[in-house]
PDB file of C-alpha atoms in Angstrom:
ATOM      1  CA  UNK A   2       0.000   0.000   0.000  1.00 59.00           C
ATOM      2  CA  UNK A   3       1.161   3.517  -0.742  1.00 69.00           C
ATOM      3  CA  UNK A   4       1.615   6.373   1.629  1.00 80.00           C
ATOM      4  CA  UNK A   5      -1.567   8.328   2.360  1.00 83.00           C
ATOM      5  CA  UNK A   6      -1.650  11.846   0.917  1.00 87.00           C
ATOM      6  CA  UNK A   7      -0.567  14.656   3.202  1.00 90.00           C
ATOM      7  CA  UNK A   8      -3.505  16.688   4.512  1.00 93.00           C
ATOM      8  CA  UNK A   9      -3.689  20.461   4.287  1.00 93.00           C
ATOM      9  CA  UNK A  10      -3.158  20.627   8.050  1.00 96.00           C
ATOM     10  CA  UNK A  11      -0.033  18.482   7.828  1.00 95.00           C
ATOM     11  CA  UNK A  12       1.339  20.600   4.964  1.00 96.00           C
ATOM     12  CA  UNK A  13       0.580  23.785   6.877  1.00 97.00           C
ATOM     13  CA  UNK A  14       2.347  22.558  10.007  1.00 98.00           C
ATOM     14  CA  UNK A  15       5.354  21.306   7.990  1.00 97.00           C
ATOM     15  CA  UNK A  16       5.693  24.619   6.133  1.00 98.00           C
ATOM     16  CA  UNK A  17       5.310  26.637   9.339  1.00 98.00           C
ATOM     17  CA  UNK A  18       7.982  24.603  11.112  1.00 98.00           C
ATOM     18  CA  UNK A  19      10.284  24.828   8.070  1.00 97.00           C
ATOM     19  CA  UNK A  20       9.907  28.615   8.244  1.00 97.00           C
ATOM     20  CA  UNK A  21      10.848  28.510  11.929  1.00 98.00           C
ATOM     21  CA  UNK A  22       7.581  30.098  13.043  1.00 98.00           C
ATOM     22  CA  UNK A  23       5.448  29.339  16.069  1.00 98.00           C
ATOM     23  CA  UNK A  24       1.702  29.031  15.647  1.00 98.00           C
ATOM     24  CA  UNK A  25       1.220  32.410  17.305  1.00 98.00           C
ATOM     25  CA  UNK A  26       3.800  34.101  15.053  1.00 98.00           C
ATOM     26  CA  UNK A  27       2.208  32.721  11.882  1.00 98.00           C
ATOM     27  CA  UNK A  28      -1.296  33.551  13.088  1.00 98.00           C
ATOM     28  CA  UNK A  29      -0.209  37.136  13.751  1.00 98.00           C
ATOM     29  CA  UNK A  30       1.565  37.443  10.387  1.00 98.00           C
ATOM     30  CA  UNK A  31      -1.468  36.074   8.519  1.00 97.00           C
ATOM     31  CA  UNK A  32      -3.978  38.100  10.541  1.00 98.00           C
ATOM     32  CA  UNK A  33      -5.940  35.146  11.914  1.00 97.00           C
ATOM     33  CA  UNK A  34      -6.723  34.038  15.479  1.00 98.00           C
ATOM     34  CA  UNK A  35      -4.332  31.395  16.815  1.00 98.00           C
ATOM     35  CA  UNK A  36      -7.265  29.065  17.542  1.00 98.00           C
ATOM     36  CA  UNK A  37      -8.213  29.208  13.879  1.00 98.00           C
ATOM     37  CA  UNK A  38      -4.679  28.289  12.818  1.00 98.00           C
ATOM     38  CA  UNK A  39      -4.678  25.389  15.288  1.00 98.00           C
ATOM     39  CA  UNK A  40      -7.965  24.123  13.849  1.00 98.00           C
ATOM     40  CA  UNK A  41      -6.453  24.164  10.354  1.00 97.00           C
ATOM     41  CA  UNK A  42      -3.315  22.318  11.449  1.00 97.00           C
ATOM     42  CA  UNK A  43      -5.458  19.690  13.187  1.00 97.00           C
ATOM     43  CA  UNK A  44      -7.677  19.361  10.089  1.00 95.00           C
ATOM     44  CA  UNK A  45     -10.766  20.419  12.025  1.00 97.00           C
ATOM     45  CA  UNK A  46     -11.440  23.263   9.599  1.00 95.00           C
ATOM     46  CA  UNK A  47     -10.295  24.374   6.152  1.00 93.00           C
ATOM     47  CA  UNK A  48      -9.347  27.993   5.440  1.00 94.00           C
ATOM     48  CA  UNK A  49     -11.136  30.028   2.794  1.00 93.00           C
ATOM     49  CA  UNK A  50      -9.131  30.722  -0.346  1.00 91.00           C
ATOM     50  CA  UNK A  51      -8.324  34.343   0.558  1.00 93.00           C
ATOM     51  CA  UNK A  52      -7.196  33.340   4.044  1.00 95.00           C
ATOM     52  CA  UNK A  53      -5.053  30.465   2.745  1.00 94.00           C
ATOM     53  CA  UNK A  54      -3.450  32.953   0.355  1.00 94.00           C
ATOM     54  CA  UNK A  55      -2.566  35.262   3.290  1.00 96.00           C
ATOM     55  CA  UNK A  56      -1.055  32.322   5.176  1.00 97.00           C
ATOM     56  CA  UNK A  57       1.009  31.341   2.131  1.00 96.00           C
ATOM     57  CA  UNK A  58       2.240  34.926   1.820  1.00 96.00           C
ATOM     58  CA  UNK A  59       3.161  34.992   5.513  1.00 97.00           C
ATOM     59  CA  UNK A  60       5.147  31.779   4.953  1.00 98.00           C
ATOM     60  CA  UNK A  61       6.679  33.215   1.754  1.00 97.00           C
ATOM     61  CA  UNK A  62       5.591  30.186  -0.279  1.00 96.00           C
ATOM     62  CA  UNK A  63       3.296  29.708  -3.280  1.00 94.00           C
ATOM     63  CA  UNK A  64      -0.298  28.826  -2.401  1.00 92.00           C
ATOM     64  CA  UNK A  65       0.153  25.531  -4.272  1.00 90.00           C
ATOM     65  CA  UNK A  66       2.614  24.424  -1.561  1.00 91.00           C
ATOM     66  CA  UNK A  67      -0.273  24.496   0.920  1.00 88.00           C
ATOM     67  CA  UNK A  68      -3.095  23.333  -1.309  1.00 81.00           C
ATOM     68  CA  UNK A  69      -1.825  21.690  -4.497  1.00 71.00           C
ATOM     69  CA  UNK A  70      -5.395  20.745  -5.413  1.00 70.00           C
ATOM     70  CA  UNK A  71      -6.591  24.367  -5.349  1.00 58.00           C
ATOM     71  CA  UNK A  72      -8.433  25.288  -8.543  1.00 54.00           C
ATOM     72  CA  UNK A  73      -6.724  27.667 -10.944  1.00 56.00           C
ATOM     73  CA  UNK A  74      -8.333  29.964 -13.482  1.00 52.00           C
ATOM     74  CA  UNK A  75      -7.976  28.868 -17.113  1.00 56.00           C
ATOM     75  CA  UNK A  76      -4.827  30.143 -18.810  1.00 63.00           C
ATOM     76  CA  UNK A  77      -5.298  33.306 -20.805  1.00 60.00           C
ATOM     77  CA  UNK A  78      -8.495  34.264 -18.987  1.00 50.00           C
ATOM     78  CA  UNK A  79      -8.480  37.166 -16.578  1.00 50.00           C
ATOM     79  CA  UNK A  80     -11.356  38.561 -14.619  1.00 52.00           C
ATOM     80  CA  UNK A  81     -12.908  41.570 -16.276  1.00 52.00           C
ATOM     81  CA  UNK A  82     -11.010  41.179 -19.532  1.00 48.00           C
ATOM     82  CA  UNK A  83     -12.954  40.667 -22.746  1.00 47.00           C
ATOM     83  CA  UNK A  84     -11.733  39.733 -26.205  1.00 43.00           C
TER      84      UNK A  84
END
């Protein structure tokens, strides 16, 4: 049997530890309550896209490193742009 996929919470904790940040430091940098961050790391809750983006920025990593399955807009299409 193969290894089970890493959860978002596991990825978040791994990235936070790799950055050398405590939960409280990352929560502060991302502008979220520490309890919320703990819930994410324990896979009790999932962050909204905009919040996950702020966490990724606080960790200085691409969003895909936290949520590789996150949907992406089609290439060449931008909001508000018409052809």
